[in-house]
C-alpha cells in the first residue's frame, strides 16, 4: 500500500481537512479529506474510528413462568408506528427472548409485516412465510395435531434463524396451547448444580438433520451450549469455584431439538486414521456422557415452574429468540377442514435484528 503525502492540512472547527500532493486516481485536484477530531481521538485511543453509535444492550435475564406472566403484550398499531415501542419490544426480546403482539389484523401477510418492521425475512425451503396446521400425511410433526415437545427450529442448517414469529389466525376448539421456556435459565441452573455436566454439553457435539432424500437433506453438528470464548471451555470449574459465573454473559446460543436430532457419528478423518476399536471406544464414552448430561438438562427444561403456557387467540403474534427460548405445543383436535388451528410463521436472521436495535438506540440519543 502506497503512502499519500499531504499537500496541506488545516483545522476547520472540529474537523481536520487534508488535501493531497498526489491524490488517488480519479479524484479531482481540489479533493479534500475531512476527519472529525473525535474520529482521530478514537483512532489514537481505540485503534478504530468508532463511527458506530455506542450501544451496550441491557443484560439478559433468566426467567420462570410466574415472572414472565407479568409482562404485557405490545399493541400492533403501536409496534408498527412508534419507534419507541419497537425499541421496548426488541429490548424485551434481547433480555428475555420472548414477547407477544396483540390486535394483529387477520391477514396471511400480517406475520411478514410484523417481521419486516425489524428487518428482511429469512427465506427457507419452508417458504418466505409458512403455515403451521394439520395436514394429511405430514412429513413434519409440526404439521399434525399431535403433541410437539420443546425444540428449536432449523438447527440442521448452518445458520439457524435467530428470531421466529408465529401469528395465530385461527385457534382450535380444544387444546393446542403454546408452551415456552427459557433454556438459558435451565443452563444456568445446570452449571450451578454440576459443572462437569454443563461442560459435557459444551464439549460434545450433537447432530441435527432434516432427512428427506426426495426433497431436502440438511445436517449440522453443534454442542447444546455455545459459549462466547473458546478458552472458556477449559475453565468452568476454576471460574465457578473462584467466583460464581453468570453464564448468561457467556452463552451465545442453545441448541436443543430432539425431534430433529440425528444419530451420533464418527467423523470421516477418524474412520480413516484409526481402527474400529480405537474409534468406537471413545465415541461410545462421549455418547454415554452426553446422554447423561442431556437427561439432566431435559429435566430442568420440563420443570413446571419454568413453562409459560398460553392458548394463543386469533390476532396474537408471538416473537421469540429461536437460539434461546424453547417452544412446544399441546395436542389439539384437528376438527373439520378449514376450521383447524392455524398459525402463520416467519424467520429473521440475527444481523437485521441487531442492526435494528442499534439504529433505534442511535435515534433515541
Short mmCIF file of C-alpha atoms in Angstrom, two decimals:
data_model
loop_
_atom_site.label_atom_id
_atom_site.label_comp_id
_atom_site.label_asym_id
_atom_site.label_seq_id
_atom_site.Cartn_x
_atom_site.Cartn_y
_atom_site.Cartn_z
CA UNK A 1 0.00 0.00 0.00
CA UNK A 2 1.45 3.39 -1.02
CA UNK A 3 1.56 6.42 1.25
CA UNK A 4 -0.09 9.61 0.01
CA UNK A 5 1.81 12.71 1.20
CA UNK A 6 -0.36 15.67 2.26
CA UNK A 7 -0.14 18.95 0.35
CA UNK A 8 -1.87 20.96 3.07
CA UNK A 9 -3.55 20.29 6.42
CA UNK A 10 -5.76 22.72 8.31
CA UNK A 11 -8.36 22.79 11.04
CA UNK A 12 -11.90 23.94 10.38
CA UNK A 13 -13.72 23.99 13.71
CA UNK A 14 -13.94 20.39 14.97
CA UNK A 15 -12.77 18.97 11.65
CA UNK A 16 -9.27 18.39 10.26
CA UNK A 17 -9.08 18.85 6.47
CA UNK A 18 -6.40 17.45 4.18
CA UNK A 19 -5.53 17.97 0.52
CA UNK A 20 -3.09 15.52 -1.02
CA UNK A 21 0.05 16.10 -3.04
CA UNK A 22 -0.52 13.05 -5.23
CA UNK A 23 -4.16 12.02 -4.71
CA UNK A 24 -5.68 8.65 -5.52
CA UNK A 25 -6.64 8.10 -9.19
CA UNK A 26 -9.89 9.60 -10.48
CA UNK A 27 -10.20 12.17 -7.69
CA UNK A 28 -10.42 15.87 -8.70
CA UNK A 29 -7.50 18.16 -7.94
CA UNK A 30 -9.41 20.01 -5.23
CA UNK A 31 -10.47 16.82 -3.41
CA UNK A 32 -10.41 17.32 0.36
CA UNK A 33 -10.49 14.66 3.07
CA UNK A 34 -12.39 15.66 6.23
CA UNK A 35 -11.84 13.89 9.56
CA UNK A 36 -13.53 14.91 12.78
CA UNK A 37 -11.31 15.41 15.80
CA UNK A 38 -13.48 12.88 17.66
CA UNK A 39 -12.67 10.29 15.00
CA UNK A 40 -8.94 10.98 15.26
CA UNK A 41 -9.05 10.72 19.05
CA UNK A 42 -10.85 7.40 18.77
CA UNK A 43 -8.21 6.12 16.33
CA UNK A 44 -5.46 7.03 18.80
CA UNK A 45 -7.25 5.63 21.83
CA UNK A 46 -9.02 2.54 20.48
CA UNK A 47 -7.37 1.80 17.15
CA UNK A 48 -10.61 2.30 15.22
CA UNK A 49 -12.75 5.17 14.02
CA UNK A 50 -15.64 4.23 16.32
CA UNK A 51 -18.16 5.74 13.92
CA UNK A 52 -20.94 3.45 15.20
CA UNK A 53 -23.11 4.76 18.00
CA UNK A 54 -22.03 3.22 21.29
CA UNK A 55 -24.54 0.54 22.24
CA UNK A 56 -24.47 -1.81 25.19
CA UNK A 57 -27.71 -3.82 25.31
CA UNK A 58 -29.38 -4.45 28.64
CA UNK A 59 -28.20 -7.62 30.43
CA UNK A 60 -30.08 -10.81 29.69
CA UNK A 61 -32.36 -12.02 32.47
CA UNK A 62 -33.24 -15.63 33.16
CA UNK A 63 -36.93 -16.14 33.86
CA UNK A 64 -39.58 -18.58 35.01
CA UNK A 65 -43.25 -18.62 34.07
CA UNK A 66 -44.56 -16.60 37.02
CA UNK A 67 -42.12 -13.78 36.31
CA UNK A 68 -42.75 -13.73 32.57
CA UNK A 69 -46.53 -13.63 33.09
CA UNK A 70 -46.12 -10.09 34.47
CA UNK A 71 -45.24 -8.73 31.02
CA UNK A 72 -47.91 -7.01 28.93
CA UNK A 73 -48.48 -7.54 25.22
CA UNK A 74 -47.44 -4.92 22.68
CA UNK A 75 -50.25 -3.39 20.63
CA UNK A 76 -49.90 -3.98 16.90
CA UNK A 77 -50.51 -0.37 15.82
CA UNK A 78 -48.05 0.97 18.40
CA UNK A 79 -45.46 -1.66 17.44
CA UNK A 80 -45.79 -0.77 13.75
CA UNK A 81 -45.86 3.03 14.06
CA UNK A 82 -43.96 4.05 17.19
CA UNK A 83 -40.19 3.52 17.18
CA UNK A 84 -40.05 3.87 20.96
CA UNK A 85 -42.49 0.96 21.34
CA UNK A 86 -40.49 -1.08 18.83
CA UNK A 87 -37.33 -0.34 20.81
CA UNK A 88 -39.02 -1.54 24.00
CA UNK A 89 -40.17 -4.70 22.23
CA UNK A 90 -36.69 -5.51 20.91
CA UNK A 91 -35.15 -4.78 24.30
CA UNK A 92 -37.51 -7.33 25.85
CA UNK A 93 -36.66 -9.75 23.05
CA UNK A 94 -32.98 -9.37 23.95
CA UNK A 95 -33.35 -9.55 27.73
CA UNK A 96 -36.00 -12.29 27.95
CA UNK A 97 -36.20 -13.74 24.44
CA UNK A 98 -40.00 -13.62 24.21
CA UNK A 99 -42.80 -11.13 23.52
CA UNK A 100 -46.37 -11.03 22.23
CA UNK A 101 -48.09 -8.58 19.89
CA UNK A 102 -51.88 -8.28 20.12
CA UNK A 103 -54.63 -6.83 17.89
CA UNK A 104 -52.90 -8.11 14.76
CA UNK A 105 -55.02 -7.90 11.56
CA UNK A 106 -56.45 -11.21 10.35
CA UNK A 107 -54.36 -11.47 7.21
CA UNK A 108 -51.91 -14.01 5.84
CA UNK A 109 -49.42 -11.17 5.29
CA UNK A 110 -49.51 -9.83 8.85
CA UNK A 111 -46.65 -12.01 10.08
CA UNK A 112 -44.32 -10.75 7.33
CA UNK A 113 -45.39 -7.16 8.04
CA UNK A 114 -44.51 -7.60 11.72
CA UNK A 115 -41.19 -9.24 10.87
CA UNK A 116 -40.22 -6.68 8.24
CA UNK A 117 -40.66 -3.96 10.86
CA UNK A 118 -37.43 -5.41 12.26
CA UNK A 119 -35.68 -6.43 9.04
CA UNK A 120 -35.72 -8.72 5.99
CA UNK A 121 -37.50 -12.06 6.37
CA UNK A 122 -35.29 -15.17 6.14
CA UNK A 123 -36.42 -17.34 3.23
CA UNK A 124 -36.03 -21.12 3.66
CA UNK A 125 -37.30 -24.24 1.92
CA UNK A 126 -40.45 -23.79 4.01
CA UNK A 127 -41.05 -20.53 2.14
CA UNK A 128 -40.88 -16.80 2.81
CA UNK A 129 -43.69 -17.35 5.32
CA UNK A 130 -45.29 -20.69 6.14
CA UNK A 131 -48.33 -22.28 7.76
CA UNK A 132 -48.48 -24.40 10.90
CA UNK A 133 -51.61 -26.52 10.75
CA UNK A 134 -52.62 -30.15 10.50
CA UNK A 135 -52.20 -31.66 7.03
CA UNK A 136 -52.66 -35.26 5.80
CA UNK A 137 -49.53 -37.46 5.68
CA UNK A 138 -47.34 -34.74 7.18
CA UNK A 139 -43.55 -35.18 6.96
CA UNK A 140 -43.08 -32.88 9.95
CA UNK A 141 -44.75 -33.42 13.34
CA UNK A 142 -45.41 -29.66 13.46
CA UNK A 143 -47.97 -30.19 10.70
CA UNK A 144 -50.02 -32.69 12.70
CA UNK A 145 -52.40 -32.24 15.62
CA UNK A 146 -50.10 -34.24 17.91
CA UNK A 147 -48.26 -33.04 20.99
CA UNK A 148 -44.99 -31.35 19.95
CA UNK A 149 -42.18 -31.32 22.51
CA UNK A 150 -39.77 -28.50 23.34
CA UNK A 151 -37.42 -27.69 20.50
CA UNK A 152 -35.75 -25.01 18.41
CA UNK A 153 -36.22 -24.66 14.67
CA UNK A 154 -33.81 -25.39 11.81
CA UNK A 155 -30.77 -26.40 13.88
CA UNK A 156 -29.85 -28.65 10.95
CA UNK A 157 -28.96 -25.52 8.95
CA UNK A 158 -25.55 -23.86 9.04
CA UNK A 159 -27.20 -20.58 10.06
CA UNK A 160 -30.39 -21.26 12.02
CA UNK A 161 -32.78 -18.31 12.25
CA UNK A 162 -32.30 -16.11 15.30
CA UNK A 163 -35.89 -14.90 15.54
CA UNK A 164 -39.16 -16.74 14.95
CA UNK A 165 -42.63 -15.25 14.60
CA UNK A 166 -45.96 -17.11 14.82
CA UNK A 167 -49.22 -15.29 14.12
CA UNK A 168 -52.41 -17.01 15.28
CA UNK A 169 -55.02 -16.70 12.53
CA UNK A 170 -57.35 -19.40 13.86
CA UNK A 171 -57.36 -21.26 17.19
CA UNK A 172 -58.55 -24.82 17.76
CA UNK A 173 -61.76 -25.57 19.59
CA UNK A 174 -59.94 -27.84 22.03
CA UNK A 175 -56.26 -27.96 23.03
CA UNK A 176 -53.29 -26.59 21.12
CA UNK A 177 -51.82 -24.38 23.85
CA UNK A 178 -48.36 -22.99 23.08
CA UNK A 179 -45.58 -23.58 25.63
CA UNK A 180 -42.38 -21.57 26.09
CA UNK A 181 -39.44 -21.97 28.45
CA UNK A 182 -36.11 -20.20 28.94
CA UNK A 183 -33.25 -22.54 28.05
CA UNK A 184 -30.77 -20.02 29.48
CA UNK A 185 -32.40 -20.43 32.90
CA UNK A 186 -32.08 -24.21 32.64
CA UNK A 187 -28.45 -23.86 31.51
CA UNK A 188 -27.60 -21.54 34.42
CA UNK A 189 -29.19 -23.93 36.91
CA UNK A 190 -27.33 -26.88 35.40
CA UNK A 191 -24.00 -25.05 35.74
CA UNK A 192 -24.76 -24.22 39.37
CA UNK A 193 -25.63 -27.85 40.11
CA UNK A 194 -22.93 -29.71 38.16
CA UNK A 195 -20.05 -28.00 36.37
CA UNK A 196 -18.82 -31.20 34.68
CA UNK A 197 -22.24 -32.00 33.27
CA UNK A 198 -22.53 -28.47 31.89
CA UNK A 199 -19.07 -28.80 30.35
CA UNK A 200 -20.08 -32.03 28.60
CA UNK A 201 -22.85 -30.19 26.77
CA UNK A 202 -20.30 -27.58 25.65
CA UNK A 203 -17.63 -30.04 24.52
CA UNK A 204 -19.62 -32.86 22.89
CA UNK A 205 -21.44 -32.02 19.67
CA UNK A 206 -24.84 -33.48 18.81
CA UNK A 207 -26.08 -33.80 15.24
CA UNK A 208 -29.31 -32.46 13.75
CA UNK A 209 -30.82 -33.35 10.41
CA UNK A 210 -33.73 -32.92 8.04
CA UNK A 211 -33.60 -36.20 6.20
CA UNK A 212 -35.96 -36.30 3.21
CA UNK A 213 -33.95 -37.50 0.18
CA UNK A 214 -36.81 -36.75 -2.19
CA UNK A 215 -36.78 -33.04 -1.32
CA UNK A 216 -34.28 -31.74 1.26
CA UNK A 217 -31.20 -33.07 3.06
CA UNK A 218 -29.70 -30.94 5.82
CA UNK A 219 -27.20 -31.93 8.51
CA UNK A 220 -25.22 -29.99 11.11
CA UNK A 221 -23.35 -30.83 14.31
CA UNK A 222 -23.19 -28.41 17.22
CA UNK A 223 -22.94 -28.50 21.03
CA UNK A 224 -26.02 -27.98 23.18
CA UNK A 225 -24.38 -24.90 24.72
CA UNK A 226 -22.42 -22.44 22.58
CA UNK A 227 -20.25 -20.11 24.65
CA UNK A 228 -18.59 -16.81 23.87
CA UNK A 229 -14.92 -17.64 24.28
CA UNK A 230 -13.15 -20.82 23.21
CA UNK A 231 -10.73 -20.78 26.15
CA UNK A 232 -13.70 -20.55 28.49
CA UNK A 233 -14.45 -24.20 27.69
CA UNK A 234 -11.46 -25.29 29.76
CA UNK A 235 -12.05 -23.11 32.81
CA UNK A 236 -15.60 -23.80 34.02
CA UNK A 237 -14.56 -25.35 37.31
CA UNK A 238 -11.84 -22.79 38.10
CA UNK A 239 -14.10 -19.85 37.33
CA UNK A 240 -17.10 -21.25 39.14
CA UNK A 241 -15.15 -22.26 42.26
CA UNK A 242 -13.35 -18.93 42.43
CA UNK A 243 -16.36 -16.74 41.72
CA UNK A 244 -19.82 -17.95 40.66
CA UNK A 245 -20.22 -17.30 36.95
CA UNK A 246 -23.20 -15.55 35.38
CA UNK A 247 -23.41 -17.88 32.41
CA UNK A 248 -25.87 -15.54 30.70
CA UNK A 249 -22.86 -13.32 29.96
CA UNK A 250 -21.15 -16.17 28.09
CA UNK A 251 -23.89 -18.14 26.37
CA UNK A 252 -24.38 -17.23 22.72
CA UNK A 253 -26.87 -19.96 21.81
CA UNK A 254 -28.50 -23.16 22.99
CA UNK A 255 -29.11 -26.00 20.52
CA UNK A 256 -31.92 -28.33 21.58
CA UNK A 257 -34.23 -30.04 19.12
CA UNK A 258 -34.90 -33.72 19.93
CA UNK A 259 -37.44 -34.16 17.08
CA UNK A 260 -34.66 -33.40 14.58
CA UNK A 261 -31.67 -34.98 16.29
CA UNK A 262 -29.54 -37.28 14.15
CA UNK A 263 -27.52 -40.32 15.31
CA UNK A 264 -24.05 -39.66 16.65
CA UNK A 265 -21.40 -40.50 14.06
CA UNK A 266 -17.65 -40.85 13.71
CA UNK A 267 -16.02 -38.05 11.75
CA UNK A 268 -14.57 -39.24 8.40
CA UNK A 269 -10.95 -38.44 9.27
CA UNK A 270 -11.17 -40.64 12.38
CA UNK A 271 -12.60 -43.56 10.38
CA UNK A 272 -9.61 -43.42 8.02
CA UNK A 273 -6.87 -43.00 10.60
CA UNK A 274 -7.89 -45.35 13.42
CA UNK A 275 -9.07 -48.90 13.94
CA UNK A 276 -12.70 -49.68 14.79
CA UNK A 277 -11.83 -50.27 18.46
CA UNK A 278 -9.88 -47.02 18.69
CA UNK A 279 -12.78 -45.11 17.15
CA UNK A 280 -15.82 -46.70 18.79
CA UNK A 281 -14.49 -46.81 22.35
CA UNK A 282 -14.10 -43.03 22.78
CA UNK A 283 -17.26 -42.39 20.74
CA UNK A 284 -19.37 -44.65 22.96
CA UNK A 285 -17.95 -42.96 26.04
CA UNK A 286 -18.73 -39.48 24.72
CA UNK A 287 -22.24 -40.51 23.70
CA UNK A 288 -22.91 -42.01 27.14
CA UNK A 289 -21.67 -38.85 28.85
CA UNK A 290 -23.76 -36.70 26.52
CA UNK A 291 -26.96 -38.67 27.13
CA UNK A 292 -26.50 -38.48 30.89
CA UNK A 293 -25.92 -34.72 30.73
CA UNK A 294 -28.78 -34.22 28.25
CA UNK A 295 -31.20 -36.03 30.56
CA UNK A 296 -30.31 -33.64 33.38
CA UNK A 297 -30.79 -30.62 31.12
CA UNK A 298 -34.07 -32.03 29.80
CA UNK A 299 -35.38 -32.42 33.35
CA UNK A 300 -34.63 -28.75 34.04
CA UNK A 301 -36.30 -27.70 30.78
CA UNK A 302 -39.50 -29.51 31.79
CA UNK A 303 -39.84 -28.09 35.30
CA UNK A 304 -43.45 -26.84 35.54
CA UNK A 305 -42.29 -23.60 37.19
CA UNK A 306 -40.35 -22.68 34.06
CA UNK A 307 -43.06 -23.33 31.47
CA UNK A 308 -45.14 -20.38 30.30
CA UNK A 309 -48.36 -21.71 28.77
CA UNK A 310 -50.62 -19.67 26.53
CA UNK A 311 -53.54 -20.65 24.35
CA UNK A 312 -52.97 -18.14 21.58
CA UNK A 313 -56.04 -16.40 20.23
CA UNK A 314 -56.64 -15.04 16.73
CA UNK A 315 -54.96 -11.65 16.42
CA UNK A 316 -51.96 -12.55 18.60
CA UNK A 317 -48.39 -12.96 17.36
CA UNK A 318 -45.50 -14.34 19.38
CA UNK A 319 -41.92 -13.28 18.63
CA UNK A 320 -39.13 -15.24 20.27
CA UNK A 321 -35.39 -15.87 20.18
CA UNK A 322 -35.02 -19.22 18.44
CA UNK A 323 -31.48 -19.68 19.82
CA UNK A 324 -32.66 -19.29 23.41
CA UNK A 325 -36.38 -19.87 24.03
CA UNK A 326 -37.68 -23.39 23.55
CA UNK A 327 -41.22 -23.75 22.24
CA UNK A 328 -43.69 -26.61 22.28
CA UNK A 329 -47.37 -27.29 21.64
CA UNK A 330 -50.03 -29.38 23.30
CA UNK A 331 -52.09 -31.71 21.14
CA UNK A 332 -55.34 -30.38 19.72
CA UNK A 333 -58.44 -31.63 17.93
CA UNK A 334 -57.91 -31.31 14.19
CA UNK A 335 -61.60 -30.55 13.59
CA UNK A 336 -63.25 -30.07 10.24
CA UNK A 337 -61.24 -28.98 7.22
CA UNK A 338 -60.90 -25.21 7.15
CA UNK A 339 -61.66 -24.84 10.86
CA UNK A 340 -58.46 -26.23 12.39
CA UNK A 341 -55.79 -24.39 14.41
CA UNK A 342 -53.81 -22.19 12.02
CA UNK A 343 -50.63 -20.24 12.73
CA UNK A 344 -48.55 -18.46 10.11
CA UNK A 345 -44.83 -18.16 10.72
CA UNK A 346 -41.69 -16.36 9.59
CA UNK A 347 -37.99 -16.22 10.50
CA UNK A 348 -35.35 -13.50 10.77
CA UNK A 349 -31.58 -13.76 10.94
CA UNK A 350 -29.51 -12.22 13.72
CA UNK A 351 -27.89 -9.41 11.73
CA UNK A 352 -31.03 -7.39 10.84
CA UNK A 353 -32.34 -7.83 14.38
CA UNK A 354 -29.14 -6.45 15.93
CA UNK A 355 -28.95 -3.72 13.30
CA UNK A 356 -32.45 -2.51 14.11
CA UNK A 357 -31.63 -2.37 17.83
CA UNK A 358 -28.53 -0.26 17.11
CA UNK A 359 -30.47 2.07 14.79
CA UNK A 360 -33.24 2.60 17.34
CA UNK A 361 -30.69 3.21 20.08
CA UNK A 362 -28.91 5.82 17.95
CA UNK A 363 -32.17 7.56 17.07
CA UNK A 364 -33.13 7.79 20.74
CA UNK A 365 -29.94 9.61 21.74
#
